[in-house]
Short mmCIF file of N, CA and C in Angstrom, two decimals:
data_model
loop_
_atom_site.label_atom_id
_atom_site.label_comp_id
_atom_site.label_asym_id
_atom_site.label_seq_id
_atom_site.Cartn_x
_atom_site.Cartn_y
_atom_site.Cartn_z
N ASP A 1 63.24 -109.34 119.21
CA ASP A 1 62.11 -108.99 118.09
C ASP A 1 61.44 -107.55 118.12
N ASP A 2 61.63 -107.51 116.80
CA ASP A 2 61.24 -106.15 116.39
C ASP A 2 59.69 -105.73 116.34
N PRO A 3 59.49 -104.83 117.17
CA PRO A 3 58.30 -104.57 117.04
C PRO A 3 57.59 -103.92 116.06
N ARG A 4 57.95 -103.42 115.23
CA ARG A 4 57.19 -103.29 113.44
C ARG A 4 57.12 -104.33 113.21
N PHE A 5 57.72 -105.63 113.01
CA PHE A 5 57.74 -106.74 112.56
C PHE A 5 55.75 -107.11 113.25
N LYS A 6 56.34 -107.07 114.00
CA LYS A 6 54.69 -108.06 115.35
C LYS A 6 53.72 -106.89 114.65
N GLU A 7 54.07 -105.49 114.53
CA GLU A 7 52.76 -104.86 114.76
C GLU A 7 52.30 -105.23 112.79
N THR A 8 53.18 -105.53 111.73
CA THR A 8 52.69 -105.50 110.75
C THR A 8 52.22 -106.76 110.72
N LEU A 9 53.04 -107.64 111.16
CA LEU A 9 52.13 -109.24 110.76
C LEU A 9 50.34 -108.86 111.29
N ARG A 10 50.28 -108.09 112.96
CA ARG A 10 49.06 -107.96 113.17
C ARG A 10 48.12 -107.15 112.26
N LEU A 11 48.28 -106.17 111.50
CA LEU A 11 48.17 -105.46 110.99
C LEU A 11 47.70 -106.56 109.13
N VAL A 12 48.70 -106.98 108.76
CA VAL A 12 48.18 -107.93 107.60
C VAL A 12 47.80 -109.42 107.56
N GLY A 13 47.64 -109.53 109.17
CA GLY A 13 47.06 -111.01 109.27
C GLY A 13 45.48 -110.42 109.79
N ASP A 14 45.12 -109.63 109.49
CA ASP A 14 43.80 -109.36 110.10
C ASP A 14 42.85 -109.73 108.80
N PHE A 15 41.88 -109.70 108.96
CA PHE A 15 40.90 -110.62 107.99
C PHE A 15 40.06 -109.43 107.29
N TRP A 16 39.94 -108.38 107.82
CA TRP A 16 39.49 -107.10 107.39
C TRP A 16 40.50 -106.32 106.68
N THR A 17 41.76 -106.43 107.23
CA THR A 17 42.51 -105.75 106.07
C THR A 17 42.83 -106.39 104.85
N LEU A 18 42.83 -108.20 105.15
CA LEU A 18 42.94 -108.87 103.71
C LEU A 18 42.20 -108.44 102.83
N ARG A 19 40.41 -108.63 103.30
CA ARG A 19 39.52 -108.54 102.06
C ARG A 19 39.60 -107.16 101.67
N ILE A 20 39.65 -105.93 102.42
CA ILE A 20 39.83 -104.50 102.04
C ILE A 20 40.70 -104.24 101.15
N VAL A 21 41.64 -104.64 101.11
CA VAL A 21 42.93 -104.91 100.24
C VAL A 21 42.59 -105.21 99.07
N ALA A 22 42.05 -106.49 98.66
CA ALA A 22 41.37 -107.48 97.46
C ALA A 22 40.32 -106.36 96.82
N VAL A 23 39.60 -105.98 97.94
CA VAL A 23 38.41 -105.16 97.23
C VAL A 23 39.02 -103.85 96.20
N LEU A 24 40.32 -103.39 96.84
CA LEU A 24 40.66 -102.33 96.26
C LEU A 24 41.56 -102.54 95.25
N GLU A 25 42.11 -104.21 95.07
CA GLU A 25 43.43 -104.43 94.28
C GLU A 25 42.90 -103.48 92.43
N SER A 26 41.54 -103.75 92.18
CA SER A 26 41.42 -103.73 90.88
C SER A 26 40.76 -102.22 90.58
N GLU A 27 40.56 -101.68 91.89
CA GLU A 27 39.40 -100.28 91.39
C GLU A 27 39.60 -99.32 92.97
N ASP A 28 39.58 -98.05 92.45
CA ASP A 28 39.55 -97.40 93.57
C ASP A 28 37.66 -97.27 94.24
N LEU A 29 37.38 -97.05 95.24
CA LEU A 29 35.96 -97.14 95.56
C LEU A 29 35.59 -96.53 96.92
N ARG A 30 34.26 -95.98 96.78
CA ARG A 30 33.64 -95.27 97.68
C ARG A 30 33.12 -96.45 98.35
N PHE A 31 32.94 -95.67 99.93
CA PHE A 31 33.19 -96.33 101.33
C PHE A 31 31.66 -97.57 101.04
N CYS A 32 30.51 -97.08 100.66
CA CYS A 32 29.60 -97.83 99.88
C CYS A 32 30.06 -99.05 99.24
N GLY A 33 30.84 -98.36 98.06
CA GLY A 33 31.60 -99.54 97.24
C GLY A 33 31.78 -100.58 98.11
N ILE A 34 33.01 -100.31 98.61
CA ILE A 34 33.35 -100.79 99.65
C ILE A 34 32.93 -102.39 100.12
N GLU A 35 31.36 -101.49 100.83
CA GLU A 35 30.93 -102.12 101.88
C GLU A 35 29.95 -103.17 101.25
N ARG A 36 29.91 -102.84 99.66
CA ARG A 36 28.93 -104.03 98.72
C ARG A 36 29.56 -104.85 98.52
N ALA A 37 31.01 -104.79 98.35
CA ALA A 37 31.94 -105.89 97.76
C ALA A 37 32.24 -106.37 98.59
N LEU A 38 32.33 -106.31 99.85
CA LEU A 38 32.81 -106.75 101.09
C LEU A 38 31.18 -108.28 101.49
N GLY A 39 30.13 -107.65 101.16
CA GLY A 39 28.67 -107.41 101.93
C GLY A 39 28.32 -108.01 103.16
N ASP A 40 29.38 -108.69 104.14
CA ASP A 40 28.83 -108.79 105.10
C ASP A 40 29.51 -108.15 106.46
N SER A 41 29.76 -106.74 106.01
CA SER A 41 30.56 -105.78 106.78
C SER A 41 29.51 -105.19 107.78
N ASN A 42 29.87 -104.87 109.17
CA ASN A 42 29.36 -103.88 109.74
C ASN A 42 29.79 -102.85 109.82
N PRO A 43 29.30 -101.31 109.13
CA PRO A 43 29.81 -100.37 108.58
C PRO A 43 30.67 -99.58 109.94
N ALA A 44 30.32 -99.77 110.88
CA ALA A 44 31.75 -99.69 112.61
C ALA A 44 32.83 -99.79 112.36
N THR A 45 32.96 -101.26 112.03
CA THR A 45 34.38 -101.89 111.94
C THR A 45 34.95 -101.78 110.66
N LEU A 46 34.12 -101.56 109.37
CA LEU A 46 34.85 -101.25 108.45
C LEU A 46 35.49 -99.80 108.35
N THR A 47 34.66 -98.60 109.02
CA THR A 47 35.45 -97.34 109.52
C THR A 47 36.13 -97.33 110.12
N ALA A 48 36.29 -98.37 110.97
CA ALA A 48 37.51 -98.39 112.16
C ALA A 48 38.42 -99.01 111.32
N ARG A 49 38.86 -99.94 110.36
CA ARG A 49 39.90 -100.69 109.61
C ARG A 49 40.01 -100.08 108.64
N LEU A 50 39.21 -99.48 108.03
CA LEU A 50 39.80 -98.16 107.12
C LEU A 50 40.52 -97.11 107.83
N LYS A 51 39.96 -96.71 108.67
CA LYS A 51 40.84 -95.54 109.40
C LYS A 51 42.37 -96.38 109.77
N LYS A 52 42.47 -97.49 110.54
CA LYS A 52 43.47 -97.69 110.58
C LYS A 52 44.33 -98.17 109.50
N LEU A 53 43.71 -98.54 108.09
CA LEU A 53 44.88 -98.66 107.13
C LEU A 53 45.75 -97.32 106.38
N GLU A 54 44.31 -96.56 107.10
CA GLU A 54 44.75 -95.13 106.31
C GLU A 54 46.08 -94.74 107.20
N GLN A 55 46.05 -94.74 108.59
CA GLN A 55 46.90 -94.50 109.58
C GLN A 55 48.03 -95.51 109.38
N SER A 56 48.16 -96.50 108.73
CA SER A 56 49.16 -97.24 108.28
C SER A 56 49.97 -97.09 106.90
N ASN A 57 49.24 -96.62 106.67
CA ASN A 57 49.70 -96.07 104.60
C ASN A 57 49.79 -97.15 103.99
N ILE A 58 48.25 -97.92 104.25
CA ILE A 58 48.15 -99.00 103.09
C ILE A 58 46.80 -98.40 102.05
N VAL A 59 45.94 -98.14 102.72
CA VAL A 59 44.63 -97.34 102.23
C VAL A 59 44.45 -95.35 102.30
N THR A 60 44.27 -94.92 101.33
CA THR A 60 44.88 -93.15 101.32
C THR A 60 43.48 -93.36 100.93
N ARG A 61 42.73 -92.11 101.24
CA ARG A 61 41.26 -91.60 100.97
C ARG A 61 41.71 -90.17 100.56
N ARG A 62 40.36 -89.96 99.54
CA ARG A 62 40.63 -88.49 99.19
C ARG A 62 39.06 -88.20 98.42
N GLU A 63 38.81 -86.86 98.55
CA GLU A 63 37.35 -86.49 98.36
C GLU A 63 36.95 -86.29 96.95
N GLU A 64 36.31 -86.80 96.21
CA GLU A 64 35.54 -86.78 94.73
C GLU A 64 34.43 -86.37 94.48
N ASP A 65 34.30 -85.51 94.15
CA ASP A 65 33.06 -84.74 93.84
C ASP A 65 31.78 -85.22 95.15
N GLY A 66 32.19 -84.15 96.49
CA GLY A 66 31.57 -84.85 97.63
C GLY A 66 31.66 -86.29 98.09
N ASP A 67 32.24 -86.77 97.52
CA ASP A 67 32.03 -88.54 97.96
C ASP A 67 33.63 -89.04 98.55
N THR A 68 33.83 -89.48 99.71
CA THR A 68 35.03 -90.03 99.98
C THR A 68 35.52 -91.53 99.43
N VAL A 69 36.55 -91.30 98.58
CA VAL A 69 37.03 -92.68 97.74
C VAL A 69 38.42 -93.14 98.37
N TYR A 70 38.12 -94.65 98.80
CA TYR A 70 39.46 -95.19 98.76
C TYR A 70 40.44 -95.90 97.97
N ALA A 71 41.36 -95.51 98.08
CA ALA A 71 42.48 -96.36 97.07
C ALA A 71 43.48 -97.16 97.76
N LEU A 72 44.25 -98.55 96.99
CA LEU A 72 45.68 -99.07 97.85
C LEU A 72 46.50 -97.66 97.35
N THR A 73 47.62 -97.61 98.11
CA THR A 73 48.94 -96.88 98.64
C THR A 73 49.66 -97.91 97.45
N THR A 74 50.92 -97.28 97.46
CA THR A 74 51.93 -97.97 96.84
C THR A 74 52.61 -99.23 97.53
N SER A 75 52.43 -98.39 99.07
CA SER A 75 52.60 -99.86 100.53
C SER A 75 51.44 -101.04 100.34
N GLY A 76 50.13 -100.36 100.02
CA GLY A 76 49.13 -101.14 100.23
C GLY A 76 49.45 -102.24 99.04
N ALA A 77 49.43 -102.15 97.67
CA ALA A 77 49.55 -102.71 96.62
C ALA A 77 50.42 -103.81 96.61
N LYS A 78 51.60 -103.84 97.70
CA LYS A 78 52.78 -104.61 97.49
C LYS A 78 52.15 -106.31 98.75
N LEU A 79 50.95 -105.82 99.00
CA LEU A 79 50.19 -106.89 100.16
C LEU A 79 49.17 -107.47 98.65
N VAL A 80 48.69 -107.32 97.60
CA VAL A 80 48.06 -108.13 97.20
C VAL A 80 48.27 -109.56 96.38
N PRO A 81 50.54 -109.50 96.26
CA PRO A 81 50.47 -110.90 95.62
C PRO A 81 50.72 -111.78 97.06
N ILE A 82 50.34 -111.38 98.41
CA ILE A 82 50.49 -111.91 99.74
C ILE A 82 49.14 -112.24 99.40
N ILE A 83 48.03 -111.95 99.15
CA ILE A 83 46.57 -111.93 99.63
C ILE A 83 46.67 -113.54 98.24
N SER A 84 47.22 -113.08 97.33
CA SER A 84 46.86 -114.28 96.09
C SER A 84 47.60 -115.47 96.44
N GLN A 85 48.94 -115.52 97.16
CA GLN A 85 49.52 -116.37 97.80
C GLN A 85 48.26 -116.95 99.12
N VAL A 86 47.92 -116.64 99.68
CA VAL A 86 47.19 -116.93 100.82
C VAL A 86 45.58 -117.90 99.95
N HIS A 87 45.54 -117.15 99.17
CA HIS A 87 44.74 -117.52 98.26
C HIS A 87 44.49 -119.27 97.59
N GLU A 88 45.99 -119.02 96.96
CA GLU A 88 46.37 -120.18 96.48
C GLU A 88 46.43 -121.26 97.45
N LEU A 89 47.32 -121.06 98.41
CA LEU A 89 46.95 -121.64 99.47
C LEU A 89 45.56 -122.50 100.35
N SER A 90 44.71 -121.71 100.38
CA SER A 90 43.34 -121.99 101.08
C SER A 90 42.56 -122.78 100.11
N ALA A 91 43.41 -123.43 98.84
CA ALA A 91 42.56 -123.85 97.84
C ALA A 91 43.20 -125.42 97.45
N GLU A 92 44.62 -125.82 98.32
CA GLU A 92 45.23 -126.75 98.85
C GLU A 92 44.54 -127.42 100.54
N TYR A 93 44.38 -126.60 100.96
CA TYR A 93 43.55 -126.94 102.16
C TYR A 93 42.15 -127.13 102.30
N THR A 94 41.30 -126.82 101.41
CA THR A 94 39.93 -126.83 101.19
C THR A 94 39.53 -127.92 100.40
N ASN A 95 41.21 -128.84 99.47
CA ASN A 95 40.83 -129.94 98.91
C ASN A 95 40.77 -131.27 99.22
#
């Protein structure tokens, strides 16, 4: 078993990872924008997930006019088609 593969599965299979990537797919957002888009996130949970995603090179953080803005990295953008596939699959299971 490849430990990198296991860690990638843990990261990609995380509920919040998938939702955060989906929110950042179309635009870079400040923390409060991500929080609003998710609608049901706990600020502490969101902060922890964003830090983990930044450490994993899925999300990047930059300062812009005194605000912290989050964006997908090139690696993070590679998750978008996977999320689309999960979304399509969910439609099959809910019908």
